[in-house]
GROMACS .gro file of C-alpha atoms in nm:
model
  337
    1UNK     CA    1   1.919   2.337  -2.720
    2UNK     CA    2   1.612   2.383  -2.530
    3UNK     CA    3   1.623   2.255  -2.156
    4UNK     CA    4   1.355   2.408  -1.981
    5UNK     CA    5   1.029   2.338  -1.985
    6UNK     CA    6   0.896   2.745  -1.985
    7UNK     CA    7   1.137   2.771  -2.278
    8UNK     CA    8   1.019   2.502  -2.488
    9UNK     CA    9   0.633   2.616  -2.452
   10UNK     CA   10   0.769   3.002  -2.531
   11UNK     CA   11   0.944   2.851  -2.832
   12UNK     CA   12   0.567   2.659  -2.916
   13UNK     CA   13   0.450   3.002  -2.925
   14UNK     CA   14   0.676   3.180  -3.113
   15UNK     CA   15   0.585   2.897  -3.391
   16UNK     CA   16   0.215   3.011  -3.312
   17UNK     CA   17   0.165   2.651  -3.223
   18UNK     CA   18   0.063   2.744  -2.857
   19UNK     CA   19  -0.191   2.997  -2.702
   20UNK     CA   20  -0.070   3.249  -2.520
   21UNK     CA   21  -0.312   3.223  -2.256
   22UNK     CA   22  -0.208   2.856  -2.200
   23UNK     CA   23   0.125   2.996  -2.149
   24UNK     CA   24   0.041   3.199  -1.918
   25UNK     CA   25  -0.178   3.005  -1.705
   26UNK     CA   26   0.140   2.715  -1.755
   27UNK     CA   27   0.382   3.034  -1.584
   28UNK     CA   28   0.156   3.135  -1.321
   29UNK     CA   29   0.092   2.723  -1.195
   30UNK     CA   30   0.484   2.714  -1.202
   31UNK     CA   31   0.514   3.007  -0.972
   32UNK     CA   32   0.214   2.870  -0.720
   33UNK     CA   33   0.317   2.813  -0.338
   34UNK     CA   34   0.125   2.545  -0.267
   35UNK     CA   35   0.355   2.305  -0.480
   36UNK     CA   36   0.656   2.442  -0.229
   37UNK     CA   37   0.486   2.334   0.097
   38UNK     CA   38   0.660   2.064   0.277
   39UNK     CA   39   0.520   1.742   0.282
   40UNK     CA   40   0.428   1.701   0.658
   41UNK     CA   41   0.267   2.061   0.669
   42UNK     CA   42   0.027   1.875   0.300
   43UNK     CA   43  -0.029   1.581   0.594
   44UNK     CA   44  -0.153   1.762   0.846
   45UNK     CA   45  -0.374   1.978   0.693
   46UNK     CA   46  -0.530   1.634   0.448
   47UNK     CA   47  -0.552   1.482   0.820
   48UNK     CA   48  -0.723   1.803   0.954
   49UNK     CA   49  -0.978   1.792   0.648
   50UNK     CA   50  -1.068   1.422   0.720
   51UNK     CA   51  -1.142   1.524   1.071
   52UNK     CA   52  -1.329   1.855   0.958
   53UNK     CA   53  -1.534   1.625   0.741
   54UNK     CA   54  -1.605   1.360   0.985
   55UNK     CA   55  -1.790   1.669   1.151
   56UNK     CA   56  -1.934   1.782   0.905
   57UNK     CA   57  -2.114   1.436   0.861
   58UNK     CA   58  -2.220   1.437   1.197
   59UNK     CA   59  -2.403   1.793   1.171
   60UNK     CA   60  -2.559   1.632   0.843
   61UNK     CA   61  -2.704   1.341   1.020
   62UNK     CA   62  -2.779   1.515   1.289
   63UNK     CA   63  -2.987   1.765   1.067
   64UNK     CA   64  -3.113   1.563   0.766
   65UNK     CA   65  -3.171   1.214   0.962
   66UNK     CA   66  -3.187   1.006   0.691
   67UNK     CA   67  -3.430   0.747   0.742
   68UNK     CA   68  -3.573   0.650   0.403
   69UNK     CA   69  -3.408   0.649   0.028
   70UNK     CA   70  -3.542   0.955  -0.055
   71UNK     CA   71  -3.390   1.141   0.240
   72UNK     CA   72  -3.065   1.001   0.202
   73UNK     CA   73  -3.076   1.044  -0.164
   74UNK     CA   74  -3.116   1.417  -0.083
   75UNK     CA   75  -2.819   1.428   0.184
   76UNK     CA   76  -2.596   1.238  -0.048
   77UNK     CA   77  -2.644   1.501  -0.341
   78UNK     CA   78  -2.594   1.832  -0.063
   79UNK     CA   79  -2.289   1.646   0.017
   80UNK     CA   80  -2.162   1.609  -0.323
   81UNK     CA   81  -2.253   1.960  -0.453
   82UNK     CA   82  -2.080   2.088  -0.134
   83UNK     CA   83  -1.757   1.875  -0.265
   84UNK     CA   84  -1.799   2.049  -0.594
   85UNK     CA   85  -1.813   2.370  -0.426
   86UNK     CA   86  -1.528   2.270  -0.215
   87UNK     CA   87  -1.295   2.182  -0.535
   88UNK     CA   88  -1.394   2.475  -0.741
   89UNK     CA   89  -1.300   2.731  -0.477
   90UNK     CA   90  -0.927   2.561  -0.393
   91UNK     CA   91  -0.803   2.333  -0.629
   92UNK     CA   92  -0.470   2.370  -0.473
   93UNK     CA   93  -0.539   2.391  -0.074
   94UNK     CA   94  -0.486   2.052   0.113
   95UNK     CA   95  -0.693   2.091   0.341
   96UNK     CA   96  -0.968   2.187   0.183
   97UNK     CA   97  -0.945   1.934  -0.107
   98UNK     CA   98  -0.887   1.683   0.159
   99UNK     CA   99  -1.242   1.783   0.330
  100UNK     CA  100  -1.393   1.838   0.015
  101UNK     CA  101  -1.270   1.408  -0.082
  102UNK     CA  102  -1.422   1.326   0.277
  103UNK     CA  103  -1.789   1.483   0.200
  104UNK     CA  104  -1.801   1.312  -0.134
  105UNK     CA  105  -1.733   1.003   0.005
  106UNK     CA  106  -2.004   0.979   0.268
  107UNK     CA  107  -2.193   1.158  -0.039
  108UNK     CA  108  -2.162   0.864  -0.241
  109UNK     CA  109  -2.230   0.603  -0.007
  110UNK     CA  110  -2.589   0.794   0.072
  111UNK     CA  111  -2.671   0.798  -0.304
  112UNK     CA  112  -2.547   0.473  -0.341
  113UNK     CA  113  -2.816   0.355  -0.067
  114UNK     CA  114  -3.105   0.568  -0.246
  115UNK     CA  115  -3.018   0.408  -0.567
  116UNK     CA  116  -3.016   0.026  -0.423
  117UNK     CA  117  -3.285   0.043  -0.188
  118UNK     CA  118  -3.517  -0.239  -0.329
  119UNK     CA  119  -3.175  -0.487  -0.423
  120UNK     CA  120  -3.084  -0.773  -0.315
  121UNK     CA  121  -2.819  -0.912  -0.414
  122UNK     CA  122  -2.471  -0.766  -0.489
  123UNK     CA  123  -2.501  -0.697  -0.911
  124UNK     CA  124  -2.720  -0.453  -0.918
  125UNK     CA  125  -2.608  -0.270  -0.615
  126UNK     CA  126  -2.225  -0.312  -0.794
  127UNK     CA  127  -2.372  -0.154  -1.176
  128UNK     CA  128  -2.566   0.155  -1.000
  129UNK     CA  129  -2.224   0.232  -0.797
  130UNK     CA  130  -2.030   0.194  -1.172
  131UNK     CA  131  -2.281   0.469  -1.331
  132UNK     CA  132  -2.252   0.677  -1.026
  133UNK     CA  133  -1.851   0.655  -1.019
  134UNK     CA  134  -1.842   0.757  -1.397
  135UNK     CA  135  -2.080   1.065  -1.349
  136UNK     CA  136  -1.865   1.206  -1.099
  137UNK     CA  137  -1.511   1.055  -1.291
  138UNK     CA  138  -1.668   1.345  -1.550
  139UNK     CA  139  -1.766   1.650  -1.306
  140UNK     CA  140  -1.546   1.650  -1.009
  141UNK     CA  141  -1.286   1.895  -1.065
  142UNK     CA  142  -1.004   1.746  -0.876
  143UNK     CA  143  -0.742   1.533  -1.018
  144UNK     CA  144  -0.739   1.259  -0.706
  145UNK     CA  145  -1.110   1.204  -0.691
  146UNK     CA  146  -1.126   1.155  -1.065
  147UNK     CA  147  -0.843   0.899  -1.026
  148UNK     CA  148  -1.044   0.729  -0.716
  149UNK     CA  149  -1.369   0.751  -0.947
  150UNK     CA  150  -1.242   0.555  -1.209
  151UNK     CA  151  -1.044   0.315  -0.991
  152UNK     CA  152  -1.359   0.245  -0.826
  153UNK     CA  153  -1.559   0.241  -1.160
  154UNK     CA  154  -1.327  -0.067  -1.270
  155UNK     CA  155  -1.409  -0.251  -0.910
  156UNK     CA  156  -1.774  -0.198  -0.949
  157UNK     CA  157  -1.740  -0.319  -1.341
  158UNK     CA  158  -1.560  -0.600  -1.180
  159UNK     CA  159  -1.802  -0.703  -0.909
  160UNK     CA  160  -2.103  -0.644  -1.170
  161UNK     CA  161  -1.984  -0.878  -1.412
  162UNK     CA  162  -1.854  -1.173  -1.146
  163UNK     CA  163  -2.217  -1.147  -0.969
  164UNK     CA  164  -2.377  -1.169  -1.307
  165UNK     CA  165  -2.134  -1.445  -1.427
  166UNK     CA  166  -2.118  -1.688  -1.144
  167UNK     CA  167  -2.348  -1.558  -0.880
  168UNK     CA  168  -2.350  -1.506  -0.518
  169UNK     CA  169  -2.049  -1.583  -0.341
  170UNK     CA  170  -2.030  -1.980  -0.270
  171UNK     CA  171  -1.968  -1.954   0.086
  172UNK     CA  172  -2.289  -1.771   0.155
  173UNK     CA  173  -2.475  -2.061   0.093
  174UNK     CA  174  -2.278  -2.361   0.036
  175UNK     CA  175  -1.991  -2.480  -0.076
  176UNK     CA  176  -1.940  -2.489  -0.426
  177UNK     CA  177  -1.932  -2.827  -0.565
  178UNK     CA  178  -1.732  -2.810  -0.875
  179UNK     CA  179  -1.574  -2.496  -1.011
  180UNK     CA  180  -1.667  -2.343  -1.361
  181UNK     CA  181  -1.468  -2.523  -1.696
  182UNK     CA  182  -1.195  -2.343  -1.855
  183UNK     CA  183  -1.358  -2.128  -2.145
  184UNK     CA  184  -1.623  -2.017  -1.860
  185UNK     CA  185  -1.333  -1.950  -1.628
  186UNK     CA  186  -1.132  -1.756  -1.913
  187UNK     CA  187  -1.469  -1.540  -2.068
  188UNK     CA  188  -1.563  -1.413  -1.664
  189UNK     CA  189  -1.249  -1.295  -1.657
  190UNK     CA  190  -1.206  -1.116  -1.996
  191UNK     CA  191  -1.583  -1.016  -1.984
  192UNK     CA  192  -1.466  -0.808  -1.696
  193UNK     CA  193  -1.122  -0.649  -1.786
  194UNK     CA  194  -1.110  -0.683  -2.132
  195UNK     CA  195  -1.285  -0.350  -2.195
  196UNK     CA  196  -1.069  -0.168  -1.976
  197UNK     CA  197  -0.745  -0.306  -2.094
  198UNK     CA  198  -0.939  -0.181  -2.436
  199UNK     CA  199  -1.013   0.138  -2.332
  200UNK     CA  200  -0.683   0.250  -2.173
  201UNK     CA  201  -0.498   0.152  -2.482
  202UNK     CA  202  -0.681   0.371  -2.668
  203UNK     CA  203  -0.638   0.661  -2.413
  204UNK     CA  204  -0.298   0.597  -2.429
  205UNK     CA  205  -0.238   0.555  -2.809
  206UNK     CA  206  -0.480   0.875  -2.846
  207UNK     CA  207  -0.239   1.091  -2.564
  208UNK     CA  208  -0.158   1.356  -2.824
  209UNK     CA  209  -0.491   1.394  -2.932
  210UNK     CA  210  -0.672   1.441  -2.647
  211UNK     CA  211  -0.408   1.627  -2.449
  212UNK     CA  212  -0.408   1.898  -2.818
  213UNK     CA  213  -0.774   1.932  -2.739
  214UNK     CA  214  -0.729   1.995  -2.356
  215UNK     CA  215  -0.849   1.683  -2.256
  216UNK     CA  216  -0.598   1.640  -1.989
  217UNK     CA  217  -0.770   1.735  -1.661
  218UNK     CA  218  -1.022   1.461  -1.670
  219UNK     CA  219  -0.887   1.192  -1.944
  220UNK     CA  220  -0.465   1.203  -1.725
  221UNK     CA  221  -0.653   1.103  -1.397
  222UNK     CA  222  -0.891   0.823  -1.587
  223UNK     CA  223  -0.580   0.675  -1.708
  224UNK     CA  224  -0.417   0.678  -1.409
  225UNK     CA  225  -0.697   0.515  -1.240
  226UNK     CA  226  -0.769   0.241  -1.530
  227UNK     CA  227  -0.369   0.151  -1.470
  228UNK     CA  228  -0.405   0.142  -1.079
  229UNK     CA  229  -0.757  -0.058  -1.174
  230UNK     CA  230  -0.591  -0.332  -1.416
  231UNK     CA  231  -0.291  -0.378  -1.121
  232UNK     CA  232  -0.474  -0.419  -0.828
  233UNK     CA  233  -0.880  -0.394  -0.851
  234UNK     CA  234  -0.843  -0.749  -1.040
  235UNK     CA  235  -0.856  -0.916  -0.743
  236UNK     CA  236  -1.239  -0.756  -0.687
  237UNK     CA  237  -1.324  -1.017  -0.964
  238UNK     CA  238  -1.189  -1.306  -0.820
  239UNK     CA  239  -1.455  -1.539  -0.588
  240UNK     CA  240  -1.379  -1.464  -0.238
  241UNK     CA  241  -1.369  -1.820  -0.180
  242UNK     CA  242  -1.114  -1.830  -0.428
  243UNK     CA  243  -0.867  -1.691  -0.085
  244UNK     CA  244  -0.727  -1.932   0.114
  245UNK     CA  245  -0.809  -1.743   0.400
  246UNK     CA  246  -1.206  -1.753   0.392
  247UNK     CA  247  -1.226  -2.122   0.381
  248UNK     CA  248  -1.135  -2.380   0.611
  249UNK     CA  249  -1.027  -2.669   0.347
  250UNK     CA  250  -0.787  -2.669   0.083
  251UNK     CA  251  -0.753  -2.411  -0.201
  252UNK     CA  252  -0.996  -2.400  -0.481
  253UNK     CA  253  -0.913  -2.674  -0.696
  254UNK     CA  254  -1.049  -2.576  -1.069
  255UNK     CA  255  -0.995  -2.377  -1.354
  256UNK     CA  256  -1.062  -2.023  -1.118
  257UNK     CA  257  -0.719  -2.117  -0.990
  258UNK     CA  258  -0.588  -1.934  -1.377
  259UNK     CA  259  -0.752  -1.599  -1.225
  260UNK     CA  260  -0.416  -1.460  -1.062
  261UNK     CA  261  -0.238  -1.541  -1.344
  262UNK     CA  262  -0.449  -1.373  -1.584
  263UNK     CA  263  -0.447  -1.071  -1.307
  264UNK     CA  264  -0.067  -1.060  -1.326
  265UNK     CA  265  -0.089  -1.015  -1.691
  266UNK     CA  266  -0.321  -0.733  -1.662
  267UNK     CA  267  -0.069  -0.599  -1.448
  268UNK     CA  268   0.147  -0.609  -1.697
  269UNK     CA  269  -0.060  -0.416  -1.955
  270UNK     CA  270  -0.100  -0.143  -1.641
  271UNK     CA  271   0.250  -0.126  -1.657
  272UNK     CA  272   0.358  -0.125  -2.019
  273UNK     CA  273   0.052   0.203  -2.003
  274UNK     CA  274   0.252   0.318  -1.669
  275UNK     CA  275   0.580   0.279  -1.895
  276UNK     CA  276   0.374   0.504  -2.205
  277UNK     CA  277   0.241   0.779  -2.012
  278UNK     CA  278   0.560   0.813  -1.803
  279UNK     CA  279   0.481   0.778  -1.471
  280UNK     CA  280   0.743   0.634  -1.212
  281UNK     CA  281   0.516   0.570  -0.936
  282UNK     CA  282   0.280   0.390  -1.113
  283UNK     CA  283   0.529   0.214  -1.291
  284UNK     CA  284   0.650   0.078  -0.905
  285UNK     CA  285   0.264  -0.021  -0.868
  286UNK     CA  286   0.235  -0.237  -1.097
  287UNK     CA  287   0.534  -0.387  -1.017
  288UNK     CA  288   0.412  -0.462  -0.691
  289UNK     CA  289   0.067  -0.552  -0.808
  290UNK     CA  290   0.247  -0.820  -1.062
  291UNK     CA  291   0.427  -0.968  -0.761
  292UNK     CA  292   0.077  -1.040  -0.578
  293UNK     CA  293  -0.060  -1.172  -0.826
  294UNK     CA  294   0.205  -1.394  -0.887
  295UNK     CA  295   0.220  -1.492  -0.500
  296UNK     CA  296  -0.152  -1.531  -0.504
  297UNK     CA  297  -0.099  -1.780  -0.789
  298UNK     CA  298   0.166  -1.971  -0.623
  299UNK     CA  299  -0.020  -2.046  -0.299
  300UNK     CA  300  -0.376  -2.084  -0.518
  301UNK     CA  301  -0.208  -2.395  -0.813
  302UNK     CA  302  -0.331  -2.695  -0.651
  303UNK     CA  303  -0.050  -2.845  -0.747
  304UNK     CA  304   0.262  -3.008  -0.584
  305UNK     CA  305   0.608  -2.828  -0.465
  306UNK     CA  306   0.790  -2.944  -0.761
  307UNK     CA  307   0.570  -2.870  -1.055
  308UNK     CA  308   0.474  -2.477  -0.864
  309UNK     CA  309   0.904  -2.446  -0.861
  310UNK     CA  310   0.894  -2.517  -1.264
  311UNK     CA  311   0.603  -2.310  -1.289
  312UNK     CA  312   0.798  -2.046  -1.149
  313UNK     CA  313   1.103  -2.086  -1.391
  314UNK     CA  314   0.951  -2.127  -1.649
  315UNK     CA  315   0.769  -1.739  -1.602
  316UNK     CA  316   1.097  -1.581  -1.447
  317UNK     CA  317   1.326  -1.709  -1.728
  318UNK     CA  318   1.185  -1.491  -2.003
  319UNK     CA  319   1.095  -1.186  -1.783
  320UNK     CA  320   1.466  -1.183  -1.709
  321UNK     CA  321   1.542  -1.216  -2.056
  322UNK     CA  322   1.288  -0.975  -2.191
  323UNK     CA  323   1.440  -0.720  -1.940
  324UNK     CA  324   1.745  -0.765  -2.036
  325UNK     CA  325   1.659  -0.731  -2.392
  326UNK     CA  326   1.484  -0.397  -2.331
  327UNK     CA  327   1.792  -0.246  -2.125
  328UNK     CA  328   2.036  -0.380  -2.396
  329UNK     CA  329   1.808  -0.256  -2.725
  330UNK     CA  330   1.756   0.107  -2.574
  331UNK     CA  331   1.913   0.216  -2.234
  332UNK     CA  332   1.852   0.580  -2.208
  333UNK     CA  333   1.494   0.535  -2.250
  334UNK     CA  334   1.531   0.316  -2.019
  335UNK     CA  335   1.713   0.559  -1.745
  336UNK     CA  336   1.449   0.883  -1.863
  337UNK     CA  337   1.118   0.713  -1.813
   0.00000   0.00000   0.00000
């Protein structure tokens, strides 16, 4: 019975179902220090690279001066290509991936304000920061800042289509009179999380595939970042005035008030994907991500005490059943995932 994972990929390629040089390069990553550093010596140095960075920026401005699109077009991309440089030279080093995450940052935001210079209003701004997070989702060669890339791309997806869909955000202006009907309501949101609840259920049911063709390094950390996305970047397509907290009145009192809700079940999808690719922590994130939602909900439902408390059963009745159906039908999946 195999129970290591060096001998199962030696067995692989005894079969001749395995390369040997992805055995090898699979020995050599298990034998790597930087995996065995402890975690507050990882902290300090991704601390010190945020502050070497935040230097760096300043000798950038200081030098460049970016005072028009072009110029800060041209700092953004000597920032980025420095990142690349950065992540290609220590893919392991904390500190320098740390530094390298820093300088792509402030990279983006400077290409982001070449791209945008002539907008004026939030859609187009959000769809040139979508292409630009999917370029670099493709050529940064660093696990995290793919991740970030596409958790961004599914913010600026969302803020692209809820700018497009219902325009500027009410409180800017005025106060919106009356809030959209029901299908309009339901087709914003879908418009804007359907296709990523589409396209992470195909990464997932195509895992084998694409991990057989060595996929992994950039189609694992898109995953990862379209689960993160569905959990918690929903709330970038509600309307801010949709939160109690930025108006002075009342909740919202229309068909917008189904958002959370809808959010909470995209949540769920994150974590039945979380659940797939077998991944604990984000597993625990979407739990957490559900449990805003459903909070967000609660507090949103113009509705009284009484009906919100049935509302509430009536949703935590079969989640407690369908858990306990799922630890009854098959427990030791249950206790490996």
């Amino acid at each position: 019975m195999i129970t290591r994972p060096q001998a199962l990929l030696h067995a692989l390629q005894a079969r001749g179902q395995l390369d040997t040089q992805l055995v090898e390069s699979a020995a050599s990553a298990g034998t790597g220090t930087p995996h065995d550093r402890p975690w507050y010596i990882a902290a300090l140095l991704g601390a010190s690279g945020w502050v070497a960075g935040l230097c760096v920026l300043g000798f950038v401005a200081l030098l460049f001066q970016p005072r028009s699109a072009v110029q800060a077009g041209v700092a953004g991309i000597v920032l980025l290509a420095a990142a690349w440089g950065l992540f290609k030279a220590d893919r392991e080093g904390a500190f320098v991936a740390q530094l390298a995450l820093a300088l792509s940052i402030a990279g983006q935001c400077l290409v982001l304000v070449a791209m945008t210079e002539h907008a004026r209003s939030i859609a187009p701004i959000a769809s040139a920061a979508l292409v630009l997070q999917l370029v670099l989702a493709l050529v940064m060669p660093n696990r995290l800042h793919r991740l970030l890339s596409t958790l961004f791309a599914t913010i600026a997806l969302a803020l692209t289509v809820r700018f497009a869909v219902f325009g500027e955000p009410a409180f800017w202006h005025s106060v919106r009179a009356s809030g959209p009907s029901l299908p309009q309501a339901l087709a914003g949101w879908l418009l804007a999380w359907l296709p990523v609840g589409a396209l992470l259920w195909a990464l997932v049911r195509g895992e084998p595939g694409w991990m057989a063709r060595g996929w992994q390094p950039v189609l694992r950390p898109a995953a990862s970042g379209l689960i993160v996305g569905l959990a918690f970047a929903t709330l970038a397509s509600q309307p801010f005035e949709s939160f109690p907290w930025f108006t002075d009145g009342p909740p919202t009192k229309d068909w917008l008030a189904l958002w959370p809700l809808l959010s909470a079940l995209g949540a769920f999808g994150g974590m039945a994907a979380a659940f797939a690719l077998r991944s604990r922590a984000l597993l625990g994130a979407c739990v957490v991500a559900v449990l805003l939602h459903v909070s967000h909900f609660y507090y949103e439902l113009g509705a009284s005490l009484l009906l919100k408390s049935l509302l509430m059963l009536a949703m935590g009745g079969p989640m407690l059943l369908t858990a306990r159906m799922l630890t009854q039908s098959d427990p030791a999946n249950g206790e490996r995932a």
